Amino acid sequence: MTNDRLVIGIDLSTQSCTVEARRVEDFEVVARQRLPLASTTPPVSEQNADEWWEALVQAFHLMKADIDLQAVRAIGVSGQCHGLVPLDGDNHVIRPVKLWNDTTSAPQIDALITRFGADYWAQRVGSVPTAAFTIGKLAWLIENEPATIARLHRILLPHDYLVFKLTGEAVTDRSEASGTGYFNSQSNSYDFELLRGCFGDVLMWESLFPRVGQPNDVAGTVLPDVANLLGLPTDVVVTVGGGDQHMAALGLGINDGDIVFSLGTSGVVYTSSTVPVTSGIVDGVANVVGGYLPLACTLNCTKVTDWAARLLGVSVQELDQLALDAYRSHDPFPVFAAYLDGERSPAYPGTTGVIAGLTSDMTREQFAEAIFVGVIAGLLRGLDAIHQSGVSTDGRAIAVGGGARSAAYTQIIADLLGRPIDVIREPEATARGACIQALSAITTGDVVIVARDQQPSVLATVNPQGHLSWDEVRDRYTSVCDYAASTAHLRS
């Protein structure tokens, strides 16, 4: 049990709610709890917001055995992006939250993009929305659930909801707001003209959304009854928080031009930039330090290798070794478009996975290799798009997330990219970033300075071995992806 001053970082992901405590003095982790959340399966992917809160409360109660929660001074909150949390006039959640990977709004998004044109969206909000974006979920509700719309008083995003429960304040930040499809991160304002152009006056737009805080802002202090429930003092400050990948970038202390491969259930590749991106071929979202975080997100990453391991009846560690055995042999392998749950980047929400190049002498080792290369190729295609948007990507290359523990993932990325890959020691970069934001609120007041001072160490550097290059893979891979784009009718 420690009596040192503490900060708390919360990470609300799709799969779990993680609460992490760090000492103010040396930023070491002193406690961590992770509570699982109900699993979802696209195209319909929904969770109950009240279960997020219940998981957070349980995590705090479990942490009492390890730390003195009265020593907590500040809390930072991060969460999965894009999900639409609908509240009524009494601030009760009206219906389950449609998550980022819910693709049921694909027809509504297609209609909006066709109506206004992709360039219109890129210039107005920095990105061409996909079914992941909040505006698509809003369009779906307007079209399919008029009773929900009639009760709708406020829209929050997932991390906003936890901040709201903690403080009673409806606050978001630039990073989360920029993934809605109705916020301009250059002017730092909601685009009410765009919303009226899309939907008319079906809702009272000016009062519907949370205020948008800036990187060093505090959202408020923990409510007295919440402090009592969680075992906290009543003067704990809560920062504005941020989106999951954006907060992970803060936790990693990345610089402009650094590339991060986030290898989780979904995959994300991103960099940091001081210049806004409006190319429309990547998500030109904001970061949590006042700049921008151009990124490409794939729906299918470690969930695909988990699936392949189950299919072969092996552990994920055994699948890793099978893939490496084939990879080092230089034998031909099939080409895999890993669109098991459709895809976000590129926007193929209804597609299916496709594997091409099967032969009667294919081994399970070659099959395993194809799975890893297919997942990674999707991220490298996204990196190509970031580069084509005019953003520098010549800094460090970093791997984080569960997949970063896999030798197959990291070695194949290093080879395809032709650059060393740093594997970061910190297993919870997002919660770490939330702790950095909390620490800045009670120390310097400047999150950039704190992030620079608390850069994590490198666990390992994986060097390319020259087995394979992206130039060798790109054309074969994209041709299979082009076919996969036409397979939506095959999904049962």
Coordinates of C-alpha atoms in Angstrom, one line a residue:
M1 CA 0.0 0.0 0.0
T2 CA 1.4 3.4 -1.1
N3 CA 0.7 6.8 0.4
D4 CA 2.5 8.7 -2.5
R5 CA 0.6 11.1 -4.6
L6 CA -1.1 9.4 -7.5
V7 CA -2.6 10.0 -10.9
I8 CA -5.1 7.7 -12.6
G9 CA -5.4 6.9 -16.3
I10 CA -8.6 5.3 -17.7
D11 CA -8.8 3.5 -21.0
L12 CA -12.2 2.5 -22.2
S13 CA -11.6 0.2 -25.2
T14 CA -14.0 -2.0 -27.1
Q15 CA -13.0 -5.1 -25.1
S16 CA -12.3 -3.8 -21.6
C17 CA -12.1 -0.9 -19.2
T18 CA -8.5 -0.4 -17.8
V19 CA -7.7 1.7 -14.8
E20 CA -4.1 2.4 -14.1
A21 CA -2.5 4.3 -11.2
R22 CA 1.0 5.9 -11.3
R23 CA 3.0 7.8 -8.8
V24 CA 3.5 11.5 -9.4
E25 CA 7.1 11.5 -8.2
D26 CA 8.5 8.8 -10.6
F27 CA 5.6 7.9 -12.9
E28 CA 5.8 4.2 -12.0
V29 CA 2.8 2.0 -12.2
V30 CA 1.6 1.1 -8.8
A31 CA -1.8 -0.6 -9.6
R32 CA -3.7 -1.6 -12.7
Q33 CA -7.1 -3.3 -13.1
R34 CA -8.7 -4.4 -16.4
L35 CA -12.4 -5.4 -16.5
P36 CA -13.8 -7.1 -19.6
L37 CA -16.7 -5.7 -21.5
A38 CA -19.4 -7.5 -23.5
S39 CA -18.0 -8.7 -26.9
T40 CA -19.6 -7.5 -30.1
T41 CA -19.7 -8.8 -33.6
P42 CA -20.1 -6.4 -36.6
P43 CA -22.1 -5.4 -38.6
V44 CA -24.2 -4.7 -35.5
S45 CA -21.8 -3.7 -32.7
E46 CA -23.4 -2.2 -29.6
Q47 CA -22.6 -1.9 -25.9
N48 CA -24.5 -0.5 -22.9
A49 CA -22.9 2.6 -21.6
D50 CA -24.0 1.8 -18.1
E51 CA -21.8 -1.3 -18.2
W52 CA -18.8 0.9 -18.9
W53 CA -19.5 2.8 -15.7
E54 CA -20.0 -0.4 -13.8
A55 CA -16.7 -1.7 -15.0
L56 CA -14.9 1.5 -14.0
V57 CA -16.5 1.4 -10.5
Q58 CA -15.5 -2.2 -10.0
A59 CA -11.9 -1.5 -11.1
F60 CA -11.6 1.3 -8.5
H61 CA -13.0 -1.0 -5.8
L62 CA -10.4 -3.7 -6.8
M63 CA -7.6 -1.2 -6.7
K64 CA -8.3 -0.4 -3.0
A65 CA -6.3 -3.5 -2.1
D66 CA -3.2 -2.1 -3.7
I67 CA -3.2 1.6 -3.2
D68 CA -4.7 4.4 -1.1
L69 CA -7.2 6.0 -3.4
Q70 CA -7.2 9.1 -1.1
A71 CA -3.8 9.8 -2.6
V72 CA -5.2 10.3 -6.1
R73 CA -4.9 13.9 -7.3
A74 CA -6.0 13.8 -11.0
I75 CA -7.7 11.5 -13.5
G76 CA -7.3 11.3 -17.3
V77 CA -9.8 9.5 -19.4
S78 CA -9.4 7.9 -22.9
G79 CA -11.8 5.8 -24.9
Q80 CA -12.7 4.1 -28.1
C81 CA -13.7 6.8 -30.7
H82 CA -16.9 7.5 -32.7
G83 CA -19.5 5.7 -30.6
L84 CA -22.7 7.6 -30.2
V85 CA -24.0 7.8 -26.6
P86 CA -27.6 9.2 -26.8
L87 CA -28.9 10.9 -23.6
D88 CA -32.4 12.2 -22.9
G89 CA -33.3 15.4 -21.0
D90 CA -32.7 13.7 -17.7
N91 CA -29.2 12.5 -18.9
H92 CA -30.2 8.9 -19.0
V93 CA -28.9 6.7 -21.8
I94 CA -31.7 6.1 -24.3
R95 CA -30.4 3.0 -26.1
P96 CA -27.3 0.9 -26.5
V97 CA -24.3 2.7 -28.0
K98 CA -23.5 2.1 -31.6
L99 CA -19.7 1.6 -31.6
W100 CA -17.0 2.6 -34.0
N101 CA -17.1 -0.9 -35.7
D102 CA -20.9 -1.0 -36.1
T103 CA -21.2 -0.8 -39.9
T104 CA -25.0 -0.7 -40.2
S105 CA -24.9 2.9 -41.2
A106 CA -22.9 2.2 -44.4
P107 CA -26.0 3.0 -46.7
Q108 CA -26.6 6.3 -44.9
I109 CA -22.9 7.3 -45.2
D110 CA -22.8 6.3 -48.9
A111 CA -25.8 8.5 -49.5
L112 CA -24.3 11.5 -47.7
I113 CA -21.0 11.2 -49.5
T114 CA -22.8 10.8 -52.9
R115 CA -25.0 13.8 -52.1
F116 CA -22.2 16.3 -51.2
G117 CA -19.0 14.7 -52.7
A118 CA -15.9 13.4 -51.0
D119 CA -14.0 16.7 -51.3
Y120 CA -16.7 18.6 -49.5
W121 CA -16.4 16.4 -46.5
A122 CA -12.6 16.4 -46.5
Q123 CA -12.5 20.2 -46.7
R124 CA -15.2 20.7 -44.0
V125 CA -14.2 18.1 -41.4
G126 CA -10.8 16.8 -42.5
S127 CA -12.0 13.3 -43.3
V128 CA -14.4 11.5 -45.7
P129 CA -16.6 9.8 -43.1
T130 CA -16.9 6.0 -43.1
A131 CA -19.5 3.9 -41.3
A132 CA -17.3 4.2 -38.3
F133 CA -17.9 7.9 -37.9
T134 CA -20.5 9.3 -35.5
I135 CA -22.4 11.2 -38.2
G136 CA -23.3 7.9 -39.8
K137 CA -24.7 6.5 -36.6
L138 CA -26.7 9.7 -36.2
A139 CA -28.0 9.4 -39.8
W140 CA -29.0 5.8 -39.1
L141 CA -31.0 6.8 -36.0
I142 CA -32.7 9.6 -37.8
E143 CA -33.8 7.2 -40.5
N144 CA -34.6 4.1 -38.4
E145 CA -35.5 5.2 -34.8
P146 CA -37.6 8.4 -34.8
A147 CA -38.7 7.6 -31.2
T148 CA -35.0 7.8 -30.1
I149 CA -34.6 11.1 -32.0
A150 CA -37.7 12.5 -30.3
R151 CA -36.1 11.9 -26.9
L152 CA -32.6 12.8 -27.8
H153 CA -31.3 15.8 -25.8
R154 CA -27.5 15.3 -25.9
I155 CA -24.9 13.3 -27.8
L156 CA -21.7 12.2 -26.1
L157 CA -18.8 10.1 -27.2
P158 CA -17.6 7.1 -25.2
H159 CA -14.8 8.8 -23.2
D160 CA -17.1 11.9 -22.8
Y161 CA -19.6 9.7 -21.1
L162 CA -17.2 8.6 -18.4
V163 CA -16.0 12.3 -17.9
F164 CA -19.7 13.3 -17.6
K165 CA -20.3 10.6 -15.0
L166 CA -17.2 11.6 -13.0
T167 CA -17.8 15.4 -13.1
G168 CA -21.3 16.2 -14.3
E169 CA -19.7 18.2 -17.1
A170 CA -20.5 17.5 -20.8
V171 CA -17.0 18.0 -22.3
T172 CA -15.0 16.4 -25.1
D173 CA -11.7 17.3 -26.8
R174 CA -10.5 18.0 -30.3
S175 CA -9.3 14.4 -30.9
E176 CA -12.6 12.8 -30.2
A177 CA -14.7 15.6 -31.8
S178 CA -12.7 15.4 -35.0
G179 CA -13.8 11.8 -35.5
T180 CA -17.5 12.7 -35.5
G181 CA -17.8 13.9 -39.1
Y182 CA -19.4 17.2 -37.9
F183 CA -16.4 19.0 -36.3
N184 CA -13.8 21.2 -37.9
S185 CA -10.5 20.8 -36.1
Q186 CA -8.9 23.8 -37.8
S187 CA -11.5 26.2 -36.5
N188 CA -12.2 24.1 -33.4
S189 CA -15.9 24.3 -34.0
Y190 CA -18.9 22.1 -34.8
D191 CA -20.2 22.5 -38.3
F192 CA -23.8 23.3 -37.7
E193 CA -24.3 24.4 -41.3
L194 CA -23.2 20.9 -42.5
L195 CA -25.6 19.2 -40.0
R196 CA -28.5 21.3 -41.2
G197 CA -27.6 20.6 -44.8
C198 CA -27.6 16.8 -44.0
F199 CA -30.6 16.6 -41.7
G200 CA -32.5 19.9 -41.6
D201 CA -33.7 21.0 -38.2
V202 CA -34.7 17.6 -36.9
L203 CA -32.6 18.3 -33.8
M204 CA -31.5 21.4 -31.8
W205 CA -27.9 21.3 -33.1
E206 CA -26.4 24.1 -31.1
S207 CA -27.3 22.5 -27.7
L208 CA -26.8 18.9 -28.7
F209 CA -23.0 18.4 -28.3
P210 CA -20.5 18.7 -25.5
R211 CA -18.2 21.7 -25.3
V212 CA -14.7 21.1 -26.8
G213 CA -11.8 21.5 -24.4
Q214 CA -8.3 22.3 -25.4
P215 CA -5.2 20.1 -24.7
N216 CA -4.4 21.5 -21.2
D217 CA -7.9 22.1 -20.0
V218 CA -9.5 20.5 -17.0
A219 CA -13.1 19.2 -17.4
G220 CA -14.0 19.6 -13.8
T221 CA -13.6 17.9 -10.4
V222 CA -15.1 14.6 -9.3
L223 CA -18.6 15.0 -8.0
P224 CA -18.9 14.4 -4.2
D225 CA -21.2 11.4 -4.5
V226 CA -18.9 9.9 -7.1
A227 CA -15.9 10.5 -5.0
N228 CA -17.6 8.7 -2.1
L229 CA -18.5 5.8 -4.4
L230 CA -15.0 5.4 -5.8
G231 CA -13.2 6.1 -2.6
L232 CA -11.5 9.3 -3.8
P233 CA -11.0 12.7 -2.2
T234 CA -13.4 15.4 -3.3
D235 CA -10.9 17.6 -4.9
V236 CA -9.7 15.3 -7.7
V237 CA -9.5 17.0 -11.1
V238 CA -10.5 15.3 -14.3
T239 CA -8.9 16.4 -17.6
V240 CA -10.7 16.7 -20.9
G241 CA -9.3 13.3 -22.0
G242 CA -9.1 12.1 -25.6
G243 CA -9.5 9.3 -28.1
D244 CA -7.7 6.0 -27.7
Q245 CA -5.1 6.2 -30.4
H246 CA -4.6 9.9 -29.8
M247 CA -3.9 9.3 -26.1
A248 CA -1.7 6.4 -27.0
A249 CA 0.4 8.7 -29.2
L250 CA 0.7 11.0 -26.1
G251 CA 1.8 8.0 -24.0
L252 CA 4.4 7.0 -26.5
G253 CA 5.8 10.6 -26.8
I254 CA 5.9 10.4 -30.6
N255 CA 7.3 13.3 -32.6
D256 CA 6.2 14.6 -36.0
G257 CA 7.0 12.0 -38.7
D258 CA 7.2 9.0 -36.3
I259 CA 5.0 6.1 -37.5
V260 CA 3.0 4.0 -35.0
F261 CA 1.6 0.6 -35.8
S262 CA -1.1 -0.2 -33.2
L263 CA -1.7 -3.9 -33.4
G264 CA -4.9 -4.7 -31.5
T265 CA -8.3 -6.2 -32.4
S266 CA -8.3 -3.6 -35.0
G267 CA -5.2 -2.1 -36.6
V268 CA -4.2 1.5 -36.8
V269 CA -1.2 3.2 -38.5
Y270 CA -0.7 6.9 -37.7
T271 CA 1.8 9.7 -37.4
S272 CA 1.8 13.2 -35.8
S273 CA 1.8 16.4 -37.7
T274 CA 1.5 20.1 -37.0
V275 CA -0.2 20.6 -40.4
P276 CA -3.9 19.6 -41.0
V277 CA -4.6 16.9 -43.6
T278 CA -7.6 17.3 -45.9
S279 CA -6.7 14.9 -48.7
G280 CA -9.7 12.7 -48.0
I281 CA -7.8 9.5 -48.4
V282 CA -6.9 9.2 -44.7
D283 CA -8.6 10.3 -41.5
G284 CA -7.3 13.9 -40.9
V285 CA -8.2 13.9 -37.2
A286 CA -6.7 16.1 -34.4
N287 CA -4.3 14.9 -31.7
V288 CA -4.4 15.7 -28.0
V289 CA -1.5 18.3 -28.1
G290 CA -3.0 20.8 -30.5
G291 CA -1.9 19.3 -33.8
Y292 CA -3.1 16.5 -36.0
L293 CA -2.9 12.7 -36.1
P294 CA -3.4 11.5 -39.7
L295 CA -4.3 7.9 -39.5
A296 CA -5.7 4.8 -41.3
C297 CA -7.7 2.3 -39.3
T298 CA -8.4 -1.3 -40.3
L299 CA -11.2 -3.3 -38.7
N300 CA -9.2 -6.6 -38.9
C301 CA -5.9 -7.1 -37.1
T302 CA -5.1 -9.4 -34.2
K303 CA -8.7 -10.7 -34.4
V304 CA -7.7 -12.2 -37.7
T305 CA -4.7 -14.1 -36.4
D306 CA -6.7 -15.2 -33.4
W307 CA -9.3 -16.6 -35.9
A308 CA -6.6 -18.3 -38.0
A309 CA -5.2 -20.0 -34.8
R310 CA -8.6 -21.3 -33.9
L311 CA -9.1 -22.6 -37.5
L312 CA -5.8 -24.5 -37.4
G313 CA -6.3 -25.7 -33.8
V314 CA -3.2 -24.1 -32.5
S315 CA -2.3 -21.4 -30.0
V316 CA -1.5 -17.9 -31.2
Q317 CA 2.1 -18.5 -30.2
E318 CA 2.2 -21.6 -32.3
L319 CA 0.6 -19.7 -35.2
D320 CA 3.4 -17.1 -34.8
Q321 CA 6.0 -19.8 -35.2
L322 CA 4.3 -21.5 -38.2
A323 CA 4.3 -18.1 -40.0
L324 CA 8.0 -17.5 -39.2
D325 CA 9.0 -21.0 -40.4
A326 CA 7.4 -20.3 -43.8
Y327 CA 8.5 -16.7 -43.9
R328 CA 12.2 -17.7 -43.5
S329 CA 12.0 -20.4 -46.2
H330 CA 11.1 -17.8 -49.0
D331 CA 8.5 -20.2 -50.4
P332 CA 5.5 -18.8 -52.3
F333 CA 2.5 -18.1 -50.2
P334 CA -1.2 -17.2 -50.9
V335 CA -2.4 -13.6 -50.9
F336 CA -5.0 -12.7 -48.3
A337 CA -7.4 -9.7 -48.1
A338 CA -8.2 -9.8 -44.4
Y339 CA -11.7 -8.3 -44.5
L340 CA -13.4 -10.8 -42.2
D341 CA -15.7 -8.1 -40.8
G342 CA -15.8 -5.8 -43.8
E343 CA -13.2 -3.0 -43.8
R344 CA -12.9 0.6 -42.8
S345 CA -9.7 1.6 -44.6
P346 CA -10.5 1.4 -47.5
A347 CA -14.2 1.8 -46.9
Y348 CA -15.5 -1.6 -47.8
P349 CA -18.0 -2.1 -45.0
G350 CA -19.8 -5.1 -46.5
T351 CA -17.0 -7.1 -47.9
T352 CA -15.7 -10.5 -47.0
G353 CA -12.2 -11.9 -46.6
V354 CA -10.6 -13.4 -49.8
I355 CA -7.6 -15.6 -50.1
A356 CA -6.0 -16.2 -53.6
G357 CA -3.2 -18.5 -54.8
L358 CA -4.2 -21.7 -53.0
T359 CA -2.5 -24.9 -54.3
S360 CA -2.7 -28.5 -53.4
D361 CA 0.8 -28.4 -51.9
M362 CA 0.2 -25.4 -49.7
T363 CA 1.3 -26.0 -46.1
R364 CA -0.3 -24.7 -42.9
E365 CA 3.0 -22.7 -42.4
Q366 CA 2.4 -20.9 -45.7
F367 CA -1.3 -20.3 -44.8
A368 CA -0.2 -18.8 -41.4
E369 CA 2.4 -16.6 -43.3
A370 CA -0.4 -15.4 -45.6
I371 CA -2.6 -14.4 -42.7
F372 CA 0.1 -12.2 -41.1
V373 CA 1.2 -10.6 -44.3
G374 CA -2.4 -9.9 -45.3
V375 CA -3.1 -8.1 -42.0
I376 CA 0.1 -6.1 -42.2
A377 CA -0.4 -5.2 -45.9
G378 CA -3.7 -3.5 -45.0
L379 CA -1.8 -1.2 -42.6
L380 CA 1.0 -0.5 -45.1
R381 CA -1.7 0.4 -47.7
G382 CA -2.9 2.9 -45.1
L383 CA 0.6 4.2 -44.6
D384 CA 0.9 4.7 -48.4
A385 CA -2.2 6.9 -48.2
I386 CA -0.8 8.9 -45.3
H387 CA 2.4 9.5 -47.3
Q388 CA 0.4 10.4 -50.4
S389 CA -1.4 13.1 -48.3
G390 CA 1.9 14.9 -48.0
V391 CA 2.7 14.1 -44.4
S392 CA 6.2 13.2 -43.4
T393 CA 6.7 9.6 -42.3
D394 CA 10.5 9.5 -42.0
G395 CA 10.8 9.3 -38.2
R396 CA 11.0 6.3 -36.0
A397 CA 8.7 3.3 -36.6
I398 CA 7.0 2.0 -33.5
A399 CA 4.9 -1.1 -32.7
V400 CA 2.4 -1.2 -29.8
G401 CA -0.5 -3.3 -28.8
G402 CA -1.0 -7.0 -28.2
G403 CA 0.3 -7.8 -31.7
A404 CA 3.6 -6.1 -30.9
R405 CA 4.4 -9.1 -28.7
S406 CA 4.4 -11.3 -31.8
A407 CA 7.7 -11.9 -33.5
A408 CA 5.9 -12.6 -36.8
Y409 CA 4.0 -9.3 -36.7
T410 CA 7.1 -7.2 -35.9
Q411 CA 9.6 -9.0 -38.2
I412 CA 7.2 -8.9 -41.2
I413 CA 6.5 -5.2 -40.6
A414 CA 10.2 -4.4 -40.4
D415 CA 10.9 -6.3 -43.6
L416 CA 8.0 -4.9 -45.6
L417 CA 8.7 -1.4 -44.4
G418 CA 12.5 -1.8 -44.8
R419 CA 13.1 0.0 -41.5
P420 CA 13.8 -1.0 -37.9
I421 CA 10.8 -1.3 -35.6
D422 CA 10.9 -0.2 -32.0
V423 CA 8.8 -2.2 -29.7
I424 CA 7.8 0.0 -26.7
R425 CA 8.1 -1.4 -23.2
E426 CA 4.8 0.0 -22.0
P427 CA 1.9 -2.5 -22.6
E428 CA -0.8 0.1 -22.0
A429 CA 0.1 3.2 -24.0
T430 CA -3.4 4.6 -24.0
A431 CA -3.8 4.5 -20.2
R432 CA -0.2 5.8 -19.9
G433 CA -1.2 8.8 -22.1
A434 CA -4.2 9.4 -19.9
C435 CA -1.9 9.4 -16.9
I436 CA 0.4 12.0 -18.6
Q437 CA -2.5 14.3 -19.2
A438 CA -3.6 13.9 -15.6
L439 CA 0.0 14.6 -14.4
S440 CA 0.2 17.7 -16.5
A441 CA -2.9 19.1 -14.8
I442 CA -1.3 19.1 -11.3
T443 CA 2.3 19.9 -12.3
T444 CA 3.5 22.0 -15.3
G445 CA 0.1 22.5 -16.9
D446 CA 1.7 21.7 -20.3
V447 CA 1.0 18.2 -21.6
V448 CA 3.7 18.5 -24.3
I449 CA 6.4 19.1 -21.7
V450 CA 5.2 16.2 -19.5
A451 CA 5.0 13.8 -22.5
R452 CA 8.6 14.8 -23.5
D453 CA 9.9 14.2 -19.9
Q454 CA 8.1 10.8 -19.6
Q455 CA 9.0 9.1 -22.9
P456 CA 8.8 5.3 -22.5
S457 CA 11.8 3.1 -23.0
V458 CA 12.3 0.7 -26.0
L459 CA 11.9 -3.0 -25.1
A460 CA 13.5 -4.2 -28.4
T461 CA 14.4 -3.1 -31.9
V462 CA 13.5 -5.5 -34.7
N463 CA 15.7 -5.0 -37.7
P464 CA 14.7 -5.9 -41.3
Q465 CA 16.2 -9.1 -42.6
G466 CA 15.4 -8.6 -46.3
H467 CA 13.1 -11.6 -46.7
L468 CA 10.3 -9.6 -48.3
S469 CA 9.5 -6.0 -49.4
W470 CA 6.3 -4.1 -49.7
D471 CA 7.1 -3.4 -53.4
E472 CA 7.0 -7.2 -53.9
V473 CA 3.7 -7.6 -52.2
R474 CA 1.7 -4.4 -53.0
D475 CA 0.4 -5.2 -56.5
R476 CA -0.7 -8.7 -55.8
Y477 CA -2.3 -7.7 -52.6
T478 CA -4.3 -4.7 -54.0
S479 CA -5.6 -6.9 -56.9
V480 CA -7.0 -9.3 -54.4
C481 CA -8.5 -6.4 -52.3
D482 CA -10.1 -5.1 -55.5
Y483 CA -11.9 -8.4 -55.9
A484 CA -12.8 -8.5 -52.3
A485 CA -14.6 -5.2 -52.7
S486 CA -17.1 -6.9 -54.8
T487 CA -18.0 -9.7 -52.4
A488 CA -20.5 -8.0 -50.1
H489 CA -23.3 -10.2 -51.7
L490 CA -21.5 -13.3 -50.4
R491 CA -22.0 -12.3 -46.7
S492 CA -24.8 -14.3 -45.3

